[in-house]
Short mmCIF file of C-alpha atoms and ligand atoms in Angstrom, two decimals:
data_model
loop_
_atom_site.label_atom_id
_atom_site.label_comp_id
_atom_site.label_asym_id
_atom_site.label_seq_id
_atom_site.Cartn_x
_atom_site.Cartn_y
_atom_site.Cartn_z
CA MET A 94 20.31 17.64 -46.06
CA PRO A 95 17.21 19.34 -44.76
CA GLY A 96 17.31 21.02 -41.28
CA TYR A 97 14.72 20.62 -38.55
CA ARG A 98 12.58 23.60 -39.85
CA ASP A 99 12.55 22.41 -43.37
CA LEU A 100 11.64 18.89 -42.22
CA LEU A 101 8.87 20.16 -39.91
CA ALA A 102 7.45 22.30 -42.80
CA GLN A 103 7.59 19.41 -45.33
CA LEU A 104 5.85 16.99 -42.92
CA ARG A 105 3.31 19.57 -42.06
CA GLY A 106 2.37 19.54 -45.63
CA GLU A 107 2.04 15.78 -45.64
CA ILE A 108 -0.23 15.32 -42.55
CA ASP A 109 -3.54 16.79 -41.53
CA GLU A 110 -3.85 19.32 -38.81
CA VAL A 111 -6.93 20.48 -36.83
CA ASP A 112 -7.36 23.53 -34.54
CA VAL A 113 -8.47 23.17 -30.84
CA ALA A 114 -12.03 24.03 -31.74
CA ARG A 115 -12.27 21.23 -34.29
CA ALA A 116 -10.44 18.89 -31.95
CA ARG A 117 -12.95 19.66 -29.18
CA GLU A 118 -15.80 18.55 -31.61
CA LEU A 119 -13.92 15.37 -32.33
CA GLN A 120 -14.19 14.38 -28.54
CA PRO A 121 -15.01 11.71 -27.43
CA ASP A 122 -14.98 9.68 -30.66
CA ALA A 123 -11.37 10.33 -31.38
CA LEU A 124 -8.59 9.07 -29.10
CA PHE A 125 -6.37 11.83 -27.91
CA VAL A 126 -2.66 10.68 -27.79
CA ASP A 127 -0.47 12.97 -25.71
CA VAL A 128 3.23 12.44 -26.95
CA ARG A 129 4.88 14.93 -24.62
CA GLU A 130 7.24 13.87 -21.65
CA GLN A 131 6.17 12.47 -18.34
CA ASP A 132 6.68 15.69 -16.60
CA GLU A 133 4.79 17.71 -18.96
CA TRP A 134 1.76 15.31 -18.90
CA ASP A 135 1.96 15.35 -15.03
CA GLU A 136 1.54 19.07 -15.05
CA GLY A 137 -1.77 18.79 -16.84
CA HIS A 138 -3.32 17.12 -19.81
CA ILE A 139 -6.47 16.68 -21.87
CA PRO A 140 -9.09 14.53 -20.04
CA GLY A 141 -9.55 11.18 -21.47
CA ALA A 142 -6.31 11.37 -23.34
CA VAL A 143 -3.65 8.51 -23.24
CA HIS A 144 0.01 9.35 -22.58
CA VAL A 145 2.54 7.71 -24.86
CA SER A 146 5.62 9.91 -24.91
CA ARG A 147 7.23 10.51 -28.30
CA GLY A 148 10.29 8.31 -27.56
CA HIS A 149 7.89 5.43 -26.82
CA LEU A 150 5.46 6.06 -29.54
CA GLU A 151 6.16 3.20 -31.95
CA SER A 152 6.79 0.51 -29.23
CA ARG A 153 3.73 1.33 -27.04
CA ILE A 154 1.10 2.76 -29.36
CA GLU A 155 -0.34 -0.51 -30.18
CA SER A 156 -1.40 -1.41 -26.69
CA ALA A 157 -2.62 2.13 -26.17
CA ALA A 158 -4.46 2.46 -29.46
CA PRO A 159 -5.31 -1.16 -30.75
CA ASP A 160 -8.08 -0.03 -33.19
CA LYS A 161 -6.29 1.52 -36.06
CA ALA A 162 -9.43 2.77 -37.77
CA ARG A 163 -10.44 4.98 -34.73
CA PRO A 164 -9.69 8.61 -35.34
CA ILE A 165 -6.64 9.92 -33.40
CA VAL A 166 -5.90 13.37 -32.42
CA VAL A 167 -2.15 13.68 -31.51
CA TYR A 168 -1.00 16.65 -29.40
CA CYS A 169 2.16 17.87 -27.79
CA LEU A 170 2.79 21.29 -26.17
CA VAL A 171 2.63 23.65 -29.18
CA GLY A 172 1.99 21.29 -32.18
CA ASN A 173 5.40 20.51 -33.58
CA ARG A 174 6.42 17.16 -31.91
CA SER A 175 2.85 16.06 -32.90
CA VAL A 176 3.41 16.65 -36.52
CA PHE A 177 6.30 14.24 -36.45
CA ALA A 178 4.30 11.61 -34.15
CA THR A 179 1.38 11.94 -36.60
CA LYS A 180 3.49 11.05 -39.49
CA ALA A 181 4.95 8.06 -37.60
CA LEU A 182 1.37 6.77 -36.66
CA GLU A 183 0.31 6.95 -40.46
CA GLU A 184 3.47 4.88 -41.26
CA LEU A 185 2.38 2.26 -38.72
CA GLY A 186 -0.96 1.96 -40.48
CA TYR A 187 -3.21 4.27 -38.40
CA GLU A 188 -5.89 5.41 -40.89
CA ASN A 189 -7.30 8.57 -39.44
CA VAL A 190 -4.65 10.58 -37.58
CA VAL A 191 -4.50 14.42 -37.20
CA SER A 192 -2.13 16.67 -35.27
CA LEU A 193 -3.39 19.42 -32.95
CA ALA A 194 -2.25 22.71 -34.16
CA GLY A 195 -1.23 24.76 -31.29
CA GLY A 196 -1.08 21.83 -28.99
CA TYR A 197 -1.95 21.78 -25.28
CA THR A 198 -1.03 25.48 -25.08
CA ASP A 199 -3.87 26.49 -27.29
CA TRP A 200 -6.31 24.03 -25.82
CA LYS A 201 -5.61 25.36 -22.33
CA ARG A 202 -5.80 29.05 -23.63
CA SER A 203 -9.13 28.36 -25.10
CA GLY A 204 -10.58 27.41 -21.73
CA PHE A 205 -11.12 23.80 -22.54
CA PRO A 206 -11.10 21.30 -19.78
CA THR A 207 -7.70 20.04 -18.34
CA LYS A 208 -6.82 17.41 -15.91
CA VAL A 209 -4.07 16.99 -13.37
CA ASP A 210 -3.51 13.39 -12.12
CA GLU A 211 -2.41 12.84 -8.62
CA THR A 212 1.04 11.48 -9.23
CA LEU A 213 4.44 10.79 -7.94
CA SER A 214 7.24 13.20 -7.82
CA PRO A 215 10.51 12.43 -9.79
CA ASP A 216 12.17 11.33 -6.42
CA GLN A 217 9.33 8.94 -5.79
CA ARG A 218 9.35 7.58 -9.32
CA SER A 219 13.01 6.65 -8.64
CA ARG A 220 12.57 5.36 -5.06
CA TYR A 221 9.60 3.15 -5.97
CA SER A 222 10.65 2.34 -9.54
CA ARG A 223 10.77 -1.63 -8.78
CA HIS A 224 7.11 -1.24 -7.70
CA LEU A 225 6.29 0.79 -10.90
CA LEU A 226 7.58 -1.96 -13.04
CA ILE A 227 5.02 -4.46 -11.52
CA PRO A 228 1.71 -4.02 -13.37
CA GLU A 229 -0.27 -5.16 -10.15
CA VAL A 230 1.27 -2.22 -8.32
CA GLY A 231 2.34 0.55 -10.82
CA VAL A 232 1.77 4.33 -10.28
CA ASP A 233 -1.88 3.74 -9.04
CA GLY A 234 -0.94 1.13 -6.49
CA GLN A 235 1.90 3.16 -5.32
CA LEU A 236 -0.27 6.26 -4.84
CA LYS A 237 -2.64 3.82 -2.76
CA LEU A 238 0.33 2.84 -0.46
CA LEU A 239 1.43 6.44 -0.11
CA ASP A 240 -2.21 7.27 1.07
CA ALA A 241 -2.52 4.16 3.33
CA ARG A 242 -2.53 4.17 7.11
CA VAL A 243 -1.38 1.08 8.86
CA LEU A 244 -1.34 0.68 12.82
CA MET A 245 1.30 -1.58 14.25
CA ILE A 246 0.84 -2.96 17.63
CA GLY A 247 4.12 -3.29 19.11
CA ALA A 248 7.55 -2.14 17.87
CA GLY A 249 9.29 -5.48 18.91
CA GLY A 250 10.34 -8.60 17.07
CA LEU A 251 7.38 -8.59 14.76
CA GLY A 252 6.79 -4.85 14.54
CA SER A 253 10.41 -4.12 13.62
CA PRO A 254 10.63 -6.07 10.27
CA ALA A 255 7.07 -5.38 9.39
CA SER A 256 7.48 -1.75 9.79
CA LEU A 257 10.54 -1.39 8.24
CA TYR A 258 9.22 -3.12 5.01
CA LEU A 259 6.00 -1.03 5.17
CA ALA A 260 8.09 2.14 5.37
CA ALA A 261 10.40 1.01 2.61
CA ALA A 262 7.37 0.28 0.49
CA GLY A 263 6.06 3.71 0.94
CA VAL A 264 3.13 3.15 3.20
CA GLY A 265 2.30 6.98 3.92
CA THR A 266 1.22 6.78 7.61
CA ILE A 267 2.46 4.15 10.06
CA GLY A 268 1.16 4.20 13.65
CA ILE A 269 3.12 2.54 16.39
CA VAL A 270 1.70 1.67 19.85
CA ASP A 271 4.37 0.47 22.30
CA ASP A 272 5.11 1.47 25.93
CA ASP A 273 8.51 -0.25 26.31
CA ARG A 274 12.01 1.03 26.12
CA VAL A 275 14.83 -0.69 24.24
CA ASP A 276 16.66 -3.25 26.13
CA ALA A 277 19.85 -5.14 25.30
CA SER A 278 17.89 -8.47 25.20
CA ASN A 279 15.71 -6.98 22.35
CA LEU A 280 18.65 -6.50 19.87
CA GLN A 281 19.10 -10.08 18.83
CA ARG A 282 15.78 -9.68 16.78
CA GLN A 283 14.28 -6.22 17.15
CA ILE A 284 16.06 -4.64 14.15
CA ALA A 285 14.26 -1.35 14.17
CA HIS A 286 16.35 -0.48 17.26
CA SER A 287 20.09 -0.45 17.74
CA THR A 288 22.75 -0.30 20.50
CA GLU A 289 22.78 3.39 20.17
CA THR A 290 19.13 3.63 21.01
CA LEU A 291 19.53 1.45 24.10
CA GLY A 292 17.21 2.91 26.97
CA ASP A 293 15.01 4.96 24.56
CA TRP A 294 11.50 4.51 24.12
CA LYS A 295 10.79 1.89 21.29
CA VAL A 296 8.45 4.13 19.57
CA ASP A 297 10.98 7.04 19.23
CA SER A 298 13.79 4.53 18.31
CA ALA A 299 11.50 2.88 15.57
CA LYS A 300 10.45 6.24 14.35
CA ALA A 301 13.93 7.46 13.77
CA THR A 302 14.76 4.30 11.99
CA LEU A 303 11.78 4.36 9.74
CA LYS A 304 12.15 8.17 8.87
CA ALA A 305 15.84 7.62 8.15
CA LEU A 306 14.76 4.81 5.64
CA ASN A 307 12.11 6.76 3.98
CA PRO A 308 11.23 10.33 4.81
CA ASP A 309 7.95 10.05 2.78
CA VAL A 310 6.52 8.22 5.63
CA ASN A 311 4.52 9.90 8.43
CA VAL A 312 5.10 8.05 11.73
CA VAL A 313 2.65 8.60 14.49
CA THR A 314 3.64 7.29 17.80
CA TYR A 315 1.65 6.24 20.75
CA LYS A 316 3.87 5.69 23.80
CA GLU A 317 1.26 3.74 25.74
CA ARG A 318 -0.10 0.26 26.38
CA LEU A 319 -3.29 -0.44 24.52
CA THR A 320 -6.24 -0.43 27.12
CA SER A 321 -10.12 -0.18 27.02
CA GLU A 322 -9.53 3.58 27.84
CA ASN A 323 -7.36 4.52 24.86
CA VAL A 324 -8.34 1.97 22.29
CA GLU A 325 -11.03 4.05 20.67
CA ARG A 326 -8.77 7.18 20.50
CA ILE A 327 -5.99 5.27 18.86
CA LEU A 328 -8.19 3.34 16.60
CA ALA A 329 -9.75 6.74 15.41
CA GLY A 330 -6.49 7.26 13.49
CA PRO A 331 -3.85 10.08 13.23
CA ASN A 332 -6.36 12.95 12.51
CA GLY A 333 -9.00 11.62 14.95
CA ALA A 334 -11.44 10.56 12.31
CA ASP A 335 -9.72 8.75 9.43
CA GLY A 336 -9.14 5.28 11.19
CA TRP A 337 -6.64 2.85 9.85
CA ASP A 338 -6.70 0.59 6.84
CA VAL A 339 -4.99 -2.30 8.39
CA ILE A 340 -3.78 -3.19 11.84
CA VAL A 341 -0.58 -5.34 12.13
CA ASP A 342 -0.84 -7.16 15.41
CA GLY A 343 2.60 -8.00 16.84
CA ALA A 344 1.42 -8.05 20.49
CA ASP A 345 2.94 -10.47 22.97
CA ASN A 346 0.11 -10.70 25.45
CA PHE A 347 -3.50 -11.76 25.23
CA PRO A 348 -5.17 -8.70 27.00
CA THR A 349 -3.88 -6.52 24.01
CA ARG A 350 -4.75 -9.18 21.40
CA TYR A 351 -8.38 -9.29 22.71
CA LEU A 352 -8.68 -5.60 22.67
CA VAL A 353 -7.31 -5.39 19.10
CA ASN A 354 -9.53 -8.07 17.97
CA ASP A 355 -12.79 -6.39 19.34
CA ALA A 356 -11.70 -3.03 18.15
CA SER A 357 -11.14 -4.54 14.60
CA VAL A 358 -14.58 -6.10 14.54
CA TRP A 359 -16.32 -2.95 15.69
CA HIS A 360 -14.25 -0.71 13.33
CA ASP A 361 -14.27 -3.37 10.36
CA THR A 362 -10.56 -3.10 10.08
CA PRO A 363 -8.47 -6.18 8.99
CA VAL A 364 -5.96 -7.47 11.40
CA VAL A 365 -2.77 -9.11 10.28
CA HIS A 366 -1.86 -11.42 13.05
CA GLY A 367 1.48 -12.89 13.83
CA SER A 368 3.16 -14.85 16.75
CA ILE A 369 6.42 -16.76 17.33
CA TYR A 370 7.82 -19.14 19.73
CA ARG A 371 11.22 -20.61 19.53
CA PHE A 372 11.36 -22.04 15.98
CA GLU A 373 7.58 -21.65 15.33
CA GLY A 374 5.80 -18.93 13.64
CA GLN A 375 2.21 -18.39 12.78
CA VAL A 376 0.44 -15.82 10.58
CA THR A 377 -3.04 -15.17 9.61
CA VAL A 378 -5.53 -12.38 8.63
CA PHE A 379 -8.51 -11.63 10.58
CA ARG A 380 -10.96 -10.04 8.40
CA PRO A 381 -14.39 -10.35 10.08
CA GLN A 382 -16.60 -9.52 7.04
CA ASP A 383 -15.31 -12.74 5.27
CA GLY A 384 -13.63 -14.71 7.79
CA PRO A 385 -13.13 -15.58 11.43
CA CYS A 386 -11.94 -13.21 14.06
CA TYR A 387 -9.62 -14.05 16.97
CA ARG A 388 -12.49 -14.84 19.23
CA CYS A 389 -14.09 -17.30 16.76
CA LEU A 390 -10.97 -19.47 17.69
CA PHE A 391 -10.56 -18.43 21.28
CA PRO A 392 -13.73 -16.99 22.70
CA THR A 393 -12.30 -15.97 26.02
CA PRO A 394 -8.79 -16.00 27.54
CA PRO A 395 -7.53 -19.29 28.90
CA PRO A 396 -8.16 -20.18 32.61
CA PRO A 397 -5.17 -19.26 34.81
CA GLU A 398 -3.81 -22.83 34.93
CA LEU A 399 -3.44 -22.80 31.18
CA ALA A 400 -2.35 -19.29 30.79
CA PRO A 401 0.93 -18.60 29.04
CA SER A 402 3.89 -17.71 31.24
CA CYS A 403 5.01 -14.35 31.56
CA ALA A 404 8.50 -15.40 31.79
CA GLU A 405 10.43 -14.36 28.51
CA GLY A 406 10.29 -17.32 25.97
CA GLY A 407 13.13 -18.09 23.80
CA VAL A 408 12.97 -17.32 20.18
CA LEU A 409 15.41 -17.81 17.26
CA GLY A 410 16.28 -14.14 16.19
CA VAL A 411 15.66 -14.51 12.55
CA LEU A 412 12.21 -16.06 12.97
CA PRO A 413 10.38 -12.82 13.83
CA GLY A 414 12.05 -11.50 10.67
CA ILE A 415 10.40 -14.27 8.52
CA VAL A 416 6.92 -13.93 10.25
CA GLY A 417 7.04 -10.01 10.43
CA SER A 418 7.90 -10.03 6.65
CA LEU A 419 4.97 -12.17 5.87
CA GLN A 420 2.86 -9.85 7.98
CA ALA A 421 4.10 -6.89 5.85
CA ASN A 422 3.40 -8.93 2.66
CA GLU A 423 -0.26 -9.56 3.74
CA THR A 424 -0.62 -5.93 4.71
CA ILE A 425 0.61 -4.72 1.24
CA LYS A 426 -1.76 -7.17 -0.44
CA LEU A 427 -4.71 -5.92 1.53
CA LEU A 428 -3.97 -2.33 0.80
CA LEU A 429 -3.47 -2.96 -2.75
CA GLY A 430 -6.44 -5.35 -3.00
CA ILE A 431 -4.32 -7.84 -4.82
CA GLY A 432 -3.61 -11.58 -4.47
CA GLU A 433 -5.24 -14.18 -1.82
CA PRO A 434 -4.92 -12.96 1.56
CA LEU A 435 -4.62 -15.32 4.54
CA VAL A 436 -8.25 -14.89 5.50
CA GLY A 437 -9.45 -18.11 7.29
CA ARG A 438 -6.09 -19.69 6.78
CA LEU A 439 -3.51 -20.04 9.63
CA LEU A 440 0.05 -20.39 8.16
CA LEU A 441 2.50 -22.19 10.12
CA PHE A 442 6.17 -21.94 9.83
CA ASP A 443 8.53 -24.38 11.29
CA ALA A 444 12.15 -22.97 11.09
CA LEU A 445 13.95 -26.03 12.02
CA GLU A 446 12.48 -28.03 9.32
CA THR A 447 11.96 -25.08 6.98
CA GLU A 448 8.44 -26.15 6.49
CA PHE A 449 5.26 -24.14 5.89
CA SER A 450 1.84 -25.76 6.61
CA GLU A 451 -1.59 -24.34 6.56
CA VAL A 452 -4.78 -24.91 8.75
CA LYS A 453 -8.23 -23.66 7.69
CA LEU A 454 -9.91 -21.53 10.20
CA ARG A 455 -13.70 -21.11 10.37
CA LYS A 456 -15.94 -18.31 11.42
CA ASP A 457 -17.95 -19.26 14.42
CA PRO A 458 -21.71 -18.22 14.08
CA SER A 459 -21.90 -18.19 17.93
CA CYS A 460 -18.70 -15.98 18.32
CA PRO A 461 -19.22 -13.72 21.17
CA VAL A 462 -18.18 -10.70 19.10
CA CYS A 463 -18.72 -11.39 15.43
CA GLY A 464 -21.28 -14.04 15.67
CA GLU A 465 -25.15 -13.63 15.10
CA HIS A 466 -25.94 -12.85 18.68
CA PRO A 467 -22.94 -11.06 20.16
CA THR A 468 -22.64 -11.13 23.96
CA ILE A 469 -19.49 -8.92 24.08
CA THR A 470 -20.25 -5.41 23.05
CA GLU A 471 -17.79 -3.41 25.20
CA TYR A 472 -13.98 -3.45 25.59
CA ILE A 473 -12.68 -5.72 28.43
CA ASP A 474 -9.35 -5.27 30.14
CA TYR A 475 -8.33 -8.77 30.83
CA ILE A 476 -5.71 -9.04 33.58
CA GLU A 477 -2.74 -10.71 32.34
CA PHE A 478 -1.99 -13.86 34.33
CA CYS A 479 0.89 -16.31 34.02
CA SER A 480 1.94 -19.86 34.34
CA GLY A 481 2.91 -22.78 32.34
CA ARG A 482 4.37 -22.56 28.91
CA PRO A 483 5.69 -19.13 27.66
CA THR A 484 4.27 -17.25 24.65
CA HIS A 485 5.90 -14.41 23.27
CA ALA A 486 7.15 -11.97 20.69
ZN1 ZN B 784 -15.50 -14.00 15.83
#
């Protein structure tokens, strides 16, 4: 029974090897296949190479290299594992395979180009493994989420579940705007807070919950109510100039809703809007480039006699969980650029009947903000006035 050394020497005699200078000449006609382990690949590899670790070679090579006639250069770290891999590829019918003698070590030592991909740490690979298994997300999608910045308006009924799922999903930066403290009547639905944080600022309570769930997430808090004075500073983003990729609107009052809308049109930032009342929930995405904005539907706030009541409206505790989760879902789709967002579609949920329905929303060419001849060009602080039926989050 031959040992490893004997087998290696024997196979080396049966396959073809090239040195790094020759391999360099074979670029870019030949496909370079890196058969090392994930962590070795992550530390640096030959640009343009595909990674198929030795253990997955037989099962994955056909999707990575469908053309069996194309020349292939197989490499590993020093040129031993690649000998076995070259032999395996020949046995699979690849016609023109060579092993890189000296491997990646010689390649690097010769000063040839190398590349380090932005990638996930081993802890992140394990935390986000269920995302990595979905082709529509994968490593690239997860990196996008980790780079993403989402601004939550409100840390209440809708903001709680939405921010928890966004944090769990690895959205890298979450901003939270809220000027309220945690009250006992919040806990029936605002699951980012707890009995222990009663009386604390909601932004602090939510931040602690999100950080405990996922330390990868940078939580930026704004302990203030959105006004015409601070909206530009907050919209500018955590570092003053980056802006936000998506705004999640869980506001419970129309002055904030109009400020968020106008800011989103002027900053070209999509808003994932949600609202709830008793057993009814609504979700839509306002992306002014290709759909209506909030003012296309409601150009100005209602007259005082039709204004919503400021009295707390009742709401079934689980309802914001459903609507806020839908908002998180829309947000993740927008960040990843996948699926069909709720742009121009108002999704209605009836919790008593367990029924979803949808209403088309159209962009209004005469909209005072996003229309052809806008008449509103500055932020307006509406005074919240009350009467009639309550609205609320
Ligand atoms: Zn509009």
